[in-house]
Coordinates of C-alpha atoms and ligand atoms in Angstrom, one line a residue:
X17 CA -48.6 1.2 -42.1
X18 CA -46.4 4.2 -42.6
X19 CA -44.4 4.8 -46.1
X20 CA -43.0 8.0 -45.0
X21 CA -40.1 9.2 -43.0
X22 CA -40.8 11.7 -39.9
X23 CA -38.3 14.7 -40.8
X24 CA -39.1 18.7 -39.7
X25 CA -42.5 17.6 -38.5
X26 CA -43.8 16.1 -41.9
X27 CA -44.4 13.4 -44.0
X28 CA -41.7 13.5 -46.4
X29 CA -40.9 9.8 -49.0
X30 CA -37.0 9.2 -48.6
X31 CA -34.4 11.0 -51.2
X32 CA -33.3 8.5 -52.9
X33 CA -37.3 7.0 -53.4
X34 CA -35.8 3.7 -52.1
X35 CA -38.0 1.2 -49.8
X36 CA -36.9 -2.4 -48.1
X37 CA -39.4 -5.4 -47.1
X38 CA -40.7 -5.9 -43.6
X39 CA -41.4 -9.5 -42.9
X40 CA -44.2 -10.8 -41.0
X41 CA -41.9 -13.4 -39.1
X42 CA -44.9 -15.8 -38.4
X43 CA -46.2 -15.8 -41.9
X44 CA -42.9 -15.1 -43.7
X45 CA -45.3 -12.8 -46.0
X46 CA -44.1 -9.2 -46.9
X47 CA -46.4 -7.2 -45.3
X48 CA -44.8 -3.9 -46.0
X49 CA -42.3 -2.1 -47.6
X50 CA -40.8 0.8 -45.3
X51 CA -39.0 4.1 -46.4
X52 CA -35.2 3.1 -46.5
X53 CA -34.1 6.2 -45.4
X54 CA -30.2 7.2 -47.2
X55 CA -27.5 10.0 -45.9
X56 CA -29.3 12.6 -47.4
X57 CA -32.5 11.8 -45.2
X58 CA -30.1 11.1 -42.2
X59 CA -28.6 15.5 -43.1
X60 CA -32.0 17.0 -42.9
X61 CA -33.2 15.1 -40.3
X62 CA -30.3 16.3 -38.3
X63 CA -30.1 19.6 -39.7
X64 CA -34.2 20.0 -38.7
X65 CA -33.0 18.5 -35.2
X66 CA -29.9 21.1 -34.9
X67 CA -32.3 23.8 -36.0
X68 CA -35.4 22.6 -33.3
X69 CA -32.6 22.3 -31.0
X70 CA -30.7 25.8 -31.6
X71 CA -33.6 28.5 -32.4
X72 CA -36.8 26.4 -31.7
X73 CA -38.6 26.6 -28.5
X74 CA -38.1 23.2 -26.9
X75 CA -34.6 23.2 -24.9
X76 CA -35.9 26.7 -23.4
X77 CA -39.8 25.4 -22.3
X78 CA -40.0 24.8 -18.7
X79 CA -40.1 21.3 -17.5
X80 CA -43.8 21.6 -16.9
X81 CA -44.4 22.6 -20.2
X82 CA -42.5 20.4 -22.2
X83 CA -44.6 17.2 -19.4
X84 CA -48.0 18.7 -20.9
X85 CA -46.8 17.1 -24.4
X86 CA -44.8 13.8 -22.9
X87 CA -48.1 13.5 -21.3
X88 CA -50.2 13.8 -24.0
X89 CA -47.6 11.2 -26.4
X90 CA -48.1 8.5 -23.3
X91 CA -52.0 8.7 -23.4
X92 CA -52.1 8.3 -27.1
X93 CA -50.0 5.5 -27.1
X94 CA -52.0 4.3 -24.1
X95 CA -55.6 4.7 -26.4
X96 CA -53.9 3.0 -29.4
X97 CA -52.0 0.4 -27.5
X98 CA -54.1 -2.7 -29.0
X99 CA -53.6 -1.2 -32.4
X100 CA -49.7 -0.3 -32.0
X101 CA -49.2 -3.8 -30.2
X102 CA -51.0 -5.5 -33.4
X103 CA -48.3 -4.3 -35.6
X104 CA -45.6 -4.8 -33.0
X105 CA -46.9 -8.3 -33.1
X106 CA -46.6 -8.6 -37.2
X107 CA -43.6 -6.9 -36.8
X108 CA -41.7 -8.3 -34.7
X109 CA -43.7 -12.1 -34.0
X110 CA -44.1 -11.5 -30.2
X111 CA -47.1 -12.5 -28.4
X112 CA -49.9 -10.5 -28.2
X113 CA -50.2 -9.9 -24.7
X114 CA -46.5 -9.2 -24.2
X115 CA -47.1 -6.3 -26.8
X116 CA -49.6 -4.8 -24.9
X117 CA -47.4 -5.4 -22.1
X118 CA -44.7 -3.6 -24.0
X119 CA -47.2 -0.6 -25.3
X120 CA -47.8 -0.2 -21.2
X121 CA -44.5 0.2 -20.6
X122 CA -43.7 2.2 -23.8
X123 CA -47.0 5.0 -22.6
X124 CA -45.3 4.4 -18.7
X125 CA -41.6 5.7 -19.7
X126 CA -43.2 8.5 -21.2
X127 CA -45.3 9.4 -18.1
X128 CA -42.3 8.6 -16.0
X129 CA -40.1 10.8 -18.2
X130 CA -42.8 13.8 -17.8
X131 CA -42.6 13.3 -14.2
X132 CA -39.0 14.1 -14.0
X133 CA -39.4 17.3 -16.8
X134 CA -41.3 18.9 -13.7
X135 CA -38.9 18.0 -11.6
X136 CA -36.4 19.5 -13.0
X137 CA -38.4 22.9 -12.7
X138 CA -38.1 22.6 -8.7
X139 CA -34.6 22.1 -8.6
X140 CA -33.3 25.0 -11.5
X141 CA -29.9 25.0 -9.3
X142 CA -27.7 23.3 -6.9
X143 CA -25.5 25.5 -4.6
X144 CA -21.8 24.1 -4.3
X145 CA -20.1 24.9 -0.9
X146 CA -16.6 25.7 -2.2
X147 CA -13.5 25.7 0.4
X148 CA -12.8 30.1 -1.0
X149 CA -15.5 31.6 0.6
X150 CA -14.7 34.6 -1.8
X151 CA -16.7 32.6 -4.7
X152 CA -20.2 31.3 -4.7
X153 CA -20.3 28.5 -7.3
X154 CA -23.5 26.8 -8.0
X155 CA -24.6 23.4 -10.6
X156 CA -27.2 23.6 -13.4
X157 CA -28.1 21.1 -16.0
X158 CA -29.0 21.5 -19.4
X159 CA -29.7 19.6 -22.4
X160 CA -26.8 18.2 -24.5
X161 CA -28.1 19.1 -27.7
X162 CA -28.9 17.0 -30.9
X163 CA -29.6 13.1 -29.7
X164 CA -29.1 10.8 -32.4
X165 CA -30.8 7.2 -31.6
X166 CA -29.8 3.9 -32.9
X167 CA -32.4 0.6 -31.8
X168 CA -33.0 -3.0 -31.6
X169 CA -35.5 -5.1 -33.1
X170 CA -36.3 -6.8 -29.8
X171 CA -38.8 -4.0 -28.5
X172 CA -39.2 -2.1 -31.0
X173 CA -41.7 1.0 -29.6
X174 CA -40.5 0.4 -26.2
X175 CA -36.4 0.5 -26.7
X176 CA -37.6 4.2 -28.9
X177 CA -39.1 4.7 -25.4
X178 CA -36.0 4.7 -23.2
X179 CA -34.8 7.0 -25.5
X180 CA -37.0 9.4 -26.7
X181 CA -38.9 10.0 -23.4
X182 CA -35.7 11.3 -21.4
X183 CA -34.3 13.3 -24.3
X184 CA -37.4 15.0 -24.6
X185 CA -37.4 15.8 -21.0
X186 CA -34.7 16.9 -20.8
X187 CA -35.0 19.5 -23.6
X188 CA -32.7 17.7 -26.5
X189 CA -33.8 16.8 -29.9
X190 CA -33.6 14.1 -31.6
X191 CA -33.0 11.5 -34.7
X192 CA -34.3 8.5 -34.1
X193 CA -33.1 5.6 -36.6
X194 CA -35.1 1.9 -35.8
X195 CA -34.2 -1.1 -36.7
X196 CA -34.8 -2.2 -40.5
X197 CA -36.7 -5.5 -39.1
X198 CA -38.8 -4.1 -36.8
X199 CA -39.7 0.1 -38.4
X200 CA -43.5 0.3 -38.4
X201 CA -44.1 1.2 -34.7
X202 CA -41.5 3.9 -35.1
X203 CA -43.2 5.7 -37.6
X204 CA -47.0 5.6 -35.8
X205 CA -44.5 7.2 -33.1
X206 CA -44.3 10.2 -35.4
X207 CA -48.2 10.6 -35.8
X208 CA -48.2 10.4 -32.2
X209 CA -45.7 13.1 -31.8
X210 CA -47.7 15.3 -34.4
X211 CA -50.5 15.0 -32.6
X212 CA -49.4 15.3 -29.1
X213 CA -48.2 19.0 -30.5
X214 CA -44.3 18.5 -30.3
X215 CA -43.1 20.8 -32.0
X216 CA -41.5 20.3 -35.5
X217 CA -37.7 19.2 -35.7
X218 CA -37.7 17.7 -32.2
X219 CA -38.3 14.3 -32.8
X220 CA -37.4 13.2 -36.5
X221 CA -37.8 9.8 -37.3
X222 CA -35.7 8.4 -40.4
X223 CA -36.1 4.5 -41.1
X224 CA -33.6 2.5 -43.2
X225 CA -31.0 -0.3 -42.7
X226 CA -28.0 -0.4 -40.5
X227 CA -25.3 1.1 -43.0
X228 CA -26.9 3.6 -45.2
X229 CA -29.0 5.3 -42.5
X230 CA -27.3 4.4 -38.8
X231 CA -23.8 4.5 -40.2
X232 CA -24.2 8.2 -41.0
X233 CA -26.0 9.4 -38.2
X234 CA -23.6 7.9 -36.1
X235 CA -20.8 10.0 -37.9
X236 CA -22.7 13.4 -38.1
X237 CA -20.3 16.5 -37.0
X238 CA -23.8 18.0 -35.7
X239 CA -24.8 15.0 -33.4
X240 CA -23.9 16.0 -29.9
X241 CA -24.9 12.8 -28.5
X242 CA -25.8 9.1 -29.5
X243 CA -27.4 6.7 -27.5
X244 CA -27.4 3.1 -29.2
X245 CA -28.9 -0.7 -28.4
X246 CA -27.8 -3.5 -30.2
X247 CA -25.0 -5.7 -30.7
X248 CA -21.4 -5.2 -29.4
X249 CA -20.1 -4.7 -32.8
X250 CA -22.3 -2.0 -34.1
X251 CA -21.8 -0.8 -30.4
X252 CA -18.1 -0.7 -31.2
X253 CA -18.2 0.5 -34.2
X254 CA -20.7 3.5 -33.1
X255 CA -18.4 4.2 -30.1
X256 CA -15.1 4.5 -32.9
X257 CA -17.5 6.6 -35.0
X258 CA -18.0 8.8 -31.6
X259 CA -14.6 9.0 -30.8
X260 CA -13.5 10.9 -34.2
X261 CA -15.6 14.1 -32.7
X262 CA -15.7 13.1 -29.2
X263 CA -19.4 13.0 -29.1
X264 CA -21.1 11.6 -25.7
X265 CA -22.0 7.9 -25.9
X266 CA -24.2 5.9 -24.4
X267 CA -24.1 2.1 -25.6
X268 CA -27.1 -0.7 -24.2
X269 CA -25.1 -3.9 -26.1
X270 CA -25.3 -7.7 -25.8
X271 CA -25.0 -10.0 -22.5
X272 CA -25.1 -13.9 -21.4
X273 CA -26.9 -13.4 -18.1
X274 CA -26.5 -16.0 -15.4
X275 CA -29.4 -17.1 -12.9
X276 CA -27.2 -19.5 -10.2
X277 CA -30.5 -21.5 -8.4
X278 CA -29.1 -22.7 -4.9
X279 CA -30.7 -26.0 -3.8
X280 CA -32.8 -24.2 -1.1
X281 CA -35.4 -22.8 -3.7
X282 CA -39.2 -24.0 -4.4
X283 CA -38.5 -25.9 -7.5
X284 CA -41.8 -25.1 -9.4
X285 CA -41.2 -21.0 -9.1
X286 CA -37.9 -21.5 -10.1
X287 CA -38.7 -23.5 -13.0
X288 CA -41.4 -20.8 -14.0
X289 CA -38.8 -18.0 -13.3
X290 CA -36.2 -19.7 -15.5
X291 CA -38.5 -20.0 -18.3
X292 CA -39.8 -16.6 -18.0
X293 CA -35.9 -15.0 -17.8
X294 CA -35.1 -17.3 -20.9
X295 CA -38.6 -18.1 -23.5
X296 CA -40.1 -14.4 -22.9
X297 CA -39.6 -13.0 -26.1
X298 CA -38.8 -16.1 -27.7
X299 CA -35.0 -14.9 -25.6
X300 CA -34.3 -12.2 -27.9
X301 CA -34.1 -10.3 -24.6
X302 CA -30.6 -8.7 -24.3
X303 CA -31.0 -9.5 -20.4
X304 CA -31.9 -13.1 -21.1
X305 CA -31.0 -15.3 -18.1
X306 CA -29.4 -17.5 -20.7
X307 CA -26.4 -19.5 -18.4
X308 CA -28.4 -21.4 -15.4
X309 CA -26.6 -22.5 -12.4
X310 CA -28.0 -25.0 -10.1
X311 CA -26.9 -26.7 -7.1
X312 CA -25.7 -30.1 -7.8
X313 CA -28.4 -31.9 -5.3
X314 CA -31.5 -29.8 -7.0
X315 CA -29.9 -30.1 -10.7
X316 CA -31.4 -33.8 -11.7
X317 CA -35.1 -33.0 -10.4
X318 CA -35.3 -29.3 -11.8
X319 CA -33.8 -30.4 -15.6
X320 CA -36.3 -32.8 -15.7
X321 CA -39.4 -30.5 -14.4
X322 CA -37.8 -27.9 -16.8
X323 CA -38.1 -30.0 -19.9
X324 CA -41.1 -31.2 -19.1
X325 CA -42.6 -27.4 -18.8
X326 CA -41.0 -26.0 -21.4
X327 CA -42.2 -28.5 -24.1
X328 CA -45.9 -27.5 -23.0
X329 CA -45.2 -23.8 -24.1
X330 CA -47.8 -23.3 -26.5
X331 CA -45.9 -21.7 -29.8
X332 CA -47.7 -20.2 -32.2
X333 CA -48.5 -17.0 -34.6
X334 CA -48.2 -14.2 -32.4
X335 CA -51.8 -13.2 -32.8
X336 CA -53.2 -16.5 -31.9
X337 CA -55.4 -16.6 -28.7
X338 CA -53.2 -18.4 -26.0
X339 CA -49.7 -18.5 -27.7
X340 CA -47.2 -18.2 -25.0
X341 CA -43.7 -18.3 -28.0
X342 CA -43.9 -16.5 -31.2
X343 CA -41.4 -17.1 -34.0
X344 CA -38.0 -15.2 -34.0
X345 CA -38.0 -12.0 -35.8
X346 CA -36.4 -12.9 -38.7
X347 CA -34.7 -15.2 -41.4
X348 CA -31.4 -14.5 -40.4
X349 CA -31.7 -14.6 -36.9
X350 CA -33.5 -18.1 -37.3
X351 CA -30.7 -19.6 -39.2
X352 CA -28.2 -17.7 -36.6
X353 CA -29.8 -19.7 -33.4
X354 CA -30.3 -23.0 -35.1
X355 CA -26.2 -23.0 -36.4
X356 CA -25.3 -22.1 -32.2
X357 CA -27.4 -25.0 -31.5
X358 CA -25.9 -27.4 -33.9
X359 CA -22.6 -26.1 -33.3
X360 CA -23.8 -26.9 -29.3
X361 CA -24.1 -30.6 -30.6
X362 CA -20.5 -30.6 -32.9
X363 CA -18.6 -29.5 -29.6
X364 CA -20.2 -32.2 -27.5
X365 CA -23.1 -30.9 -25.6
X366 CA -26.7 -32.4 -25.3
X367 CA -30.0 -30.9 -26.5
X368 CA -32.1 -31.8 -23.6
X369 CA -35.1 -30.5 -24.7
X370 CA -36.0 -28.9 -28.2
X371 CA -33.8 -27.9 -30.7
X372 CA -35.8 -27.7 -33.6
X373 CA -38.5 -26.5 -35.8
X374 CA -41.6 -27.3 -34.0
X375 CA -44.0 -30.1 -35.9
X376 CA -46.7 -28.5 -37.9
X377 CA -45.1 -25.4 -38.6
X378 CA -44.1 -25.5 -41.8
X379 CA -43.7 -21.7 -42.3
X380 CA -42.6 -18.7 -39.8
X381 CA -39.2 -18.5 -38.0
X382 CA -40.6 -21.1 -35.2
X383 CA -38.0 -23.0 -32.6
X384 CA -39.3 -25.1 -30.0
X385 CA -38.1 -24.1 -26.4
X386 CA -34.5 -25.2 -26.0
X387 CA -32.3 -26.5 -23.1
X388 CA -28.7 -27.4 -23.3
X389 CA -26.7 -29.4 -20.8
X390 CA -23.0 -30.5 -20.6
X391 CA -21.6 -28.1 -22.6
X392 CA -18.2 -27.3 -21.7
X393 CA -16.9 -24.2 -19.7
X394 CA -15.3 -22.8 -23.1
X395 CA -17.9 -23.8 -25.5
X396 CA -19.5 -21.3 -28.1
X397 CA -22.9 -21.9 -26.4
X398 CA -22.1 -21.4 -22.8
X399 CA -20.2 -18.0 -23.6
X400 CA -21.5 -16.0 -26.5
X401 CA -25.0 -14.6 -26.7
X402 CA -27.7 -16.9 -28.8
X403 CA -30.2 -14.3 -28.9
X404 CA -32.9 -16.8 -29.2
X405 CA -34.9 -19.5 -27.1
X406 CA -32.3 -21.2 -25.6
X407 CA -31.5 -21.5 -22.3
X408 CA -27.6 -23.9 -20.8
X409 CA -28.2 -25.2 -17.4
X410 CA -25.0 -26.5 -15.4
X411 CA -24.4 -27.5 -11.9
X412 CA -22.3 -26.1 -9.6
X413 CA -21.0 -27.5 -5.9
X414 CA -20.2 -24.6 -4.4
X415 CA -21.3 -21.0 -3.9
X416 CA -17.9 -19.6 -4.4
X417 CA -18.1 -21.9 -7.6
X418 CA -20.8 -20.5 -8.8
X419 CA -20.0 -16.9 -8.4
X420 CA -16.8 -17.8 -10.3
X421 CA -19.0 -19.5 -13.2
X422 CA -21.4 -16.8 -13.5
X423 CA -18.9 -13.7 -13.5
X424 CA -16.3 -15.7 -16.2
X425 CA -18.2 -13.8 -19.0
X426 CA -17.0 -11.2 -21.6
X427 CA -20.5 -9.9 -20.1
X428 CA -22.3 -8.3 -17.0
X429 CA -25.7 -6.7 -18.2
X430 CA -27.9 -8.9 -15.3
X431 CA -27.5 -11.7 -13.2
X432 CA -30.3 -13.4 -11.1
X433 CA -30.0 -15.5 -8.0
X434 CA -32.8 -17.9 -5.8
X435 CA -32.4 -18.9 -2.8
X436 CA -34.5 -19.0 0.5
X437 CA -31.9 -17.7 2.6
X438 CA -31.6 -13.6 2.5
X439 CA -27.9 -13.5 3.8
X440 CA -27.1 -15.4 0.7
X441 CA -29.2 -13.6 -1.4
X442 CA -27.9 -10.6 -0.6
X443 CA -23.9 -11.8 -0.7
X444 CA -24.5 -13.5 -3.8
X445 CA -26.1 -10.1 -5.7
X446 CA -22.9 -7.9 -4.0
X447 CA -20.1 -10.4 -5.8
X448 CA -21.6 -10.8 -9.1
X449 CA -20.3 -8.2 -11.8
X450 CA -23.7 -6.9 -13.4
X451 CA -25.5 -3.5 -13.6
X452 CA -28.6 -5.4 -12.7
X453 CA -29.4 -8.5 -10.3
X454 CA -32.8 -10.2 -10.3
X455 CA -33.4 -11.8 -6.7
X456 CA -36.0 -14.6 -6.6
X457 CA -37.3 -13.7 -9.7
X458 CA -35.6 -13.2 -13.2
X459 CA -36.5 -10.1 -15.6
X460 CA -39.1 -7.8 -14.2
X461 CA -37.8 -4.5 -15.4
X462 CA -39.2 -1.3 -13.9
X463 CA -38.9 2.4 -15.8
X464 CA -37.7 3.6 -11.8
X465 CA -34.5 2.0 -11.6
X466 CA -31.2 1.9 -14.2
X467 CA -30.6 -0.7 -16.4
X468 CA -27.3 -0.8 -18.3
X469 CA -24.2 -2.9 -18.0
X470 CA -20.6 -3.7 -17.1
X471 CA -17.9 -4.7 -19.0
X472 CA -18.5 -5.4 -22.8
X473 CA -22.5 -5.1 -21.9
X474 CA -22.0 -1.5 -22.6
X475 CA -21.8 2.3 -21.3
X476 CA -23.8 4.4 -19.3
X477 CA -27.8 3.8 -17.3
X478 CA -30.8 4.1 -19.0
X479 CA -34.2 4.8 -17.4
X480 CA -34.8 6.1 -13.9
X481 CA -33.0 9.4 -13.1
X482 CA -30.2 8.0 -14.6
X483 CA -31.5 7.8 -18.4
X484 CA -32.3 11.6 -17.9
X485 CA -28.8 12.3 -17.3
X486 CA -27.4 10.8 -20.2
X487 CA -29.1 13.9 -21.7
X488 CA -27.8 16.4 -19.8
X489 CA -24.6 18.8 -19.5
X490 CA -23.7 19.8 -16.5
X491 CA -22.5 23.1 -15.8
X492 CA -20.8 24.9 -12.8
X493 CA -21.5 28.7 -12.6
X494 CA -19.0 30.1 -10.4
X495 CA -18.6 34.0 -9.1
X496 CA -15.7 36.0 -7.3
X497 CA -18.4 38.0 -4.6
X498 CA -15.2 39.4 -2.8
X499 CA -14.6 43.3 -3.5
X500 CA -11.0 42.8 -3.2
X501 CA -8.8 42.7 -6.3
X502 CA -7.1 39.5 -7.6
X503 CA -4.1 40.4 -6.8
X504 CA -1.8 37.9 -8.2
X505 CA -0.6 40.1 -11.5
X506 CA -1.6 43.7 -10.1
X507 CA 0.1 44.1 -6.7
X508 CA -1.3 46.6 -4.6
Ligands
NAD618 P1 -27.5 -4.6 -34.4 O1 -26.3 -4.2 -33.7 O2 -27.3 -5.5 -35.6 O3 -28.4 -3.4 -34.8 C1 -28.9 -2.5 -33.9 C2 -29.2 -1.2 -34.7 O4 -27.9 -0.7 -35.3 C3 -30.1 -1.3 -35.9 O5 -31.0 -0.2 -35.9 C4 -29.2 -1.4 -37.1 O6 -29.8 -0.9 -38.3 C5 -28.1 -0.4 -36.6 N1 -26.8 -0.6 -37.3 C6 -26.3 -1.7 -37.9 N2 -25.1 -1.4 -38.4 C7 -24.8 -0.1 -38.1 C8 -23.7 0.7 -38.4 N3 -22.6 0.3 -39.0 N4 -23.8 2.0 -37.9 C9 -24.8 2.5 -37.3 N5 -25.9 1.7 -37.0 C10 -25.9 0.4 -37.4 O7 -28.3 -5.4 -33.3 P2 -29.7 -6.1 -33.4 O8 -29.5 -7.4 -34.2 O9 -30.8 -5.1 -33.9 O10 -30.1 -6.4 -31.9 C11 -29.6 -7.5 -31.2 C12 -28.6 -7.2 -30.3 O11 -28.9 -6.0 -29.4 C13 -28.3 -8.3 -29.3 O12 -26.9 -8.5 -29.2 C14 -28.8 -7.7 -27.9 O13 -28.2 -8.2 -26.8 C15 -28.7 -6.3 -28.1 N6 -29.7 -5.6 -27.3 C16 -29.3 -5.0 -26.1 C17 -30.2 -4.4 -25.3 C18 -29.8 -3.7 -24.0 O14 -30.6 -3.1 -23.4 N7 -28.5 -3.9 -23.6 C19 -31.5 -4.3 -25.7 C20 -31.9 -4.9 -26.9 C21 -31.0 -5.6 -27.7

């Protein structure tokens, strides 16, 4: 594991010589202490950014040129993805198969993201019919500049991914800050970069905590942009630091996603797509499918199958063979779940299945798979985000009732909805207020299309085209072809 910081294209230990602990979640050992990176790390990282950015070669490559090297970062990560999703996995306490998953994915955004570079090559300019046939205007796109990055713990090479991949393409630099629980993969991120032959400045990676590193890059005059995940109060507090210099934001924040399950559906595949939206990451997923709505006449039959499956989830150490729920990334976060669940049981609700330290794990941050019924409408557990395994179910009578219960949420990152009937389907996904909607399924989330949310879920679309843009300026060019004069101060 990395005890450096990524600044300028090398290795260099942090200014202040400082280091913090990174937790093995499953073990509760120390397995590493990472550079905590300070303001003075956070100035040359951006200065080395605003330098790459302003005289280097990258913002002026073509597309195709600047693919060769996103190329090359995605089939590195690709041959190292069993050793990156190793450390994910001590890292962060996920499974190990949903790390490699994740390294996929991470090695697919860059490919996708290289794909689009080239793109932009074949379409250098849009012509713009204007209603003056005296001007000609036309549209290019260029990159906004310095990036600074601010992640999650959740996915830790993957969330650099969304990031980083279109950033690149598009021809900005960047400072990438990770999270403080989750900074090893970041920093094999920067070998990768090194060796993929990006050039120096472009991609600087400083790790440290949340105010001493991510405050300040937040507030750096020379950031031009800042694309942040995490919770809606860092989110806000990003977004005030933003508005001082009216810097471009992009904010990926928080949500309490419903999944309404009409009476219609196969009751085994919506058990298994309830328990995938909600134990998947042991639900540190910020598009958890955390609120479930099911018809009154299915709601008896699928609690019971649900309890019954979720209590066969076998938990364990991330790296055990056949572990299906890993502990929760960290001490704090641990206490955090198991105070919403107890303050689930103060306000009246029933734990209907879990709740508590599994038996025979005496160490590690483990929770046994949780369900929550007859919580009230207003209750801390039906409307603010647990960030952990535990999913409220709650019946509904109606399907206008259930719209109304699934959009009554501060929230609207996703929303997911089973039925066998299309026409409802398809009614159902148009009224619910969420930047993404799962049919028949529950979390499947594909580099093509955008992901982002509305209301307090945050700002802007990443992947797909859409992640590029956040990247981008765009600019109109517009020219006066007539030989006439002007005419409006010098009469002829
Ligand atoms: P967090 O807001 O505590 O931290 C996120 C990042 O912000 C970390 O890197 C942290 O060091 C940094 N940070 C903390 N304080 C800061 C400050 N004052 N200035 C600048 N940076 C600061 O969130 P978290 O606990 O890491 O992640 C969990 C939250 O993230 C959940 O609420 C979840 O819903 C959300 N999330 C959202 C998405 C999404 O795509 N919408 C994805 C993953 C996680």
């Amino acid at each position: 594991m990395r005890d450096k910081l990524f600044i300028d294209g090398t290795w260099l230990a942090p200014a202040k010589g400082g280091s913090f602990e990174v937790i093995n979640p499953a073990t509760e050992e120390v397995i590493h202490h990472a550079p905590a990176g300070t303001q003075e790390d956070i100035a040359l990282a951006v200065a080395a950014a605003r330098r790459a950015f302003d005289t280097g070669p990258w913002p002026k490559m073509s597309g195709k040129e600047r693919a060769a090297i996103l190329r090359k970062i995605s089939s590195l990560i690709l041959e190292r993805k069993e050793h990156l999703a190793r450390l994910e996995v001590m890292d962060n306490g996920k499974p190990f198969p949903e790390a490699v998953w994740d390294m996929e994915d991470t090695a697919g955004c860059f490919n996708f993201y290289a794909g689009l570079a080239e793109e932009m090559d074949a379409h250098p300019e849009e012509p713009i019919a204007l209603g003056d046939t005296r001007f000609s205007a036309k549209v290019v796109q260029e990159p906004i500049g310095v990036a600074g990055a601010i992640i999650p713990w959740n996915y830790p090479l993957l969330m650099a991914s969304w990031k980083v991949a279109p950033a690149l393409a598009a021809g900005c630099t960047m400072v990438l800050k990770p999270s403080e629980l989750t900074p090893v993969t970041a920093l094999e991120l920067g070998a990768i970069v090194e060796e993929a032959g990006l050039p120096a400045g472009v991609l600087n990676i400083v790790t440290g905590l949340g105010a001493e590193a991510g405050k300040p890059l937040s507030e750096h005059p020379d950031i031009d942009k800042l694309a942040f995940t995490g919770s809606v109060p860092t989110g806000a507090k990003i977004m005030a630091a933003a508005a001082r210099d009216i810097k471009n934001v992009s904010l990926e924040l928080g949500g309490k996603s419903p999944f309404i399950v009409f009476a219609d559906s196969d009751i085994e595949k919506a058990v298994e797509w309830i328990m995938f939206g909600i134990f998947w990451n042991q639900g540190q997923v910020c598009s958890a499918t955390s609120r479930v709505l099911v018809e009154e006449s299915l709601y008896p039959a699928l609690i019971n199958r649900l309890i019954e499956e979720a209590a066969r989830i076998k938990i364990g150490d991330g790296l055990t063979e056949g572990t299906l729920l890993g502990p929760l990334v960290s001490k704090s976060q641990y206490d955090k779940v198991l105070a919403a669940i107890d303050r689930a049981r103060t306000d009246g609700a029933t734990v209907a299945g879990g709740g508590k330290r599994p038996a025979g794990f005496n160490t590690g941050y483990f929770l046994e798979p949780t369900i929550i019924t007859d919580m009230a409408e207003d209750s801390f557990v039906w409307r603010e985000e647990i960030f952990g395994p535990v999913v409220c179910v709650k019946s509904f009578e109606t399907e206008k009732d259930a719209i109304r219960l699934a959009n009554d949420s501060r929230f609207g990152l996703a929303a997911a909805v089973m039925s066998k009937d299309k026409a409802r389907t398809e009614r159902v996904a148009r009224a619910l207020r969420a930047g993404i909607v799962w049919i028949n399924c529950s979390q499947p989330t594909f580099t093509e299309a955008p992901w982002g949310g509305y209301k307090q879920s945050g700002i802007g679309r990443e992947l797909g085209r859409w992640g590029l843009q956040n990247y981008l300026e765009t600019k109109q060019i517009t020219a006066f072809e007539a030989d006439e004069p002007w005419g409006w101060y010098l009469k002829t």
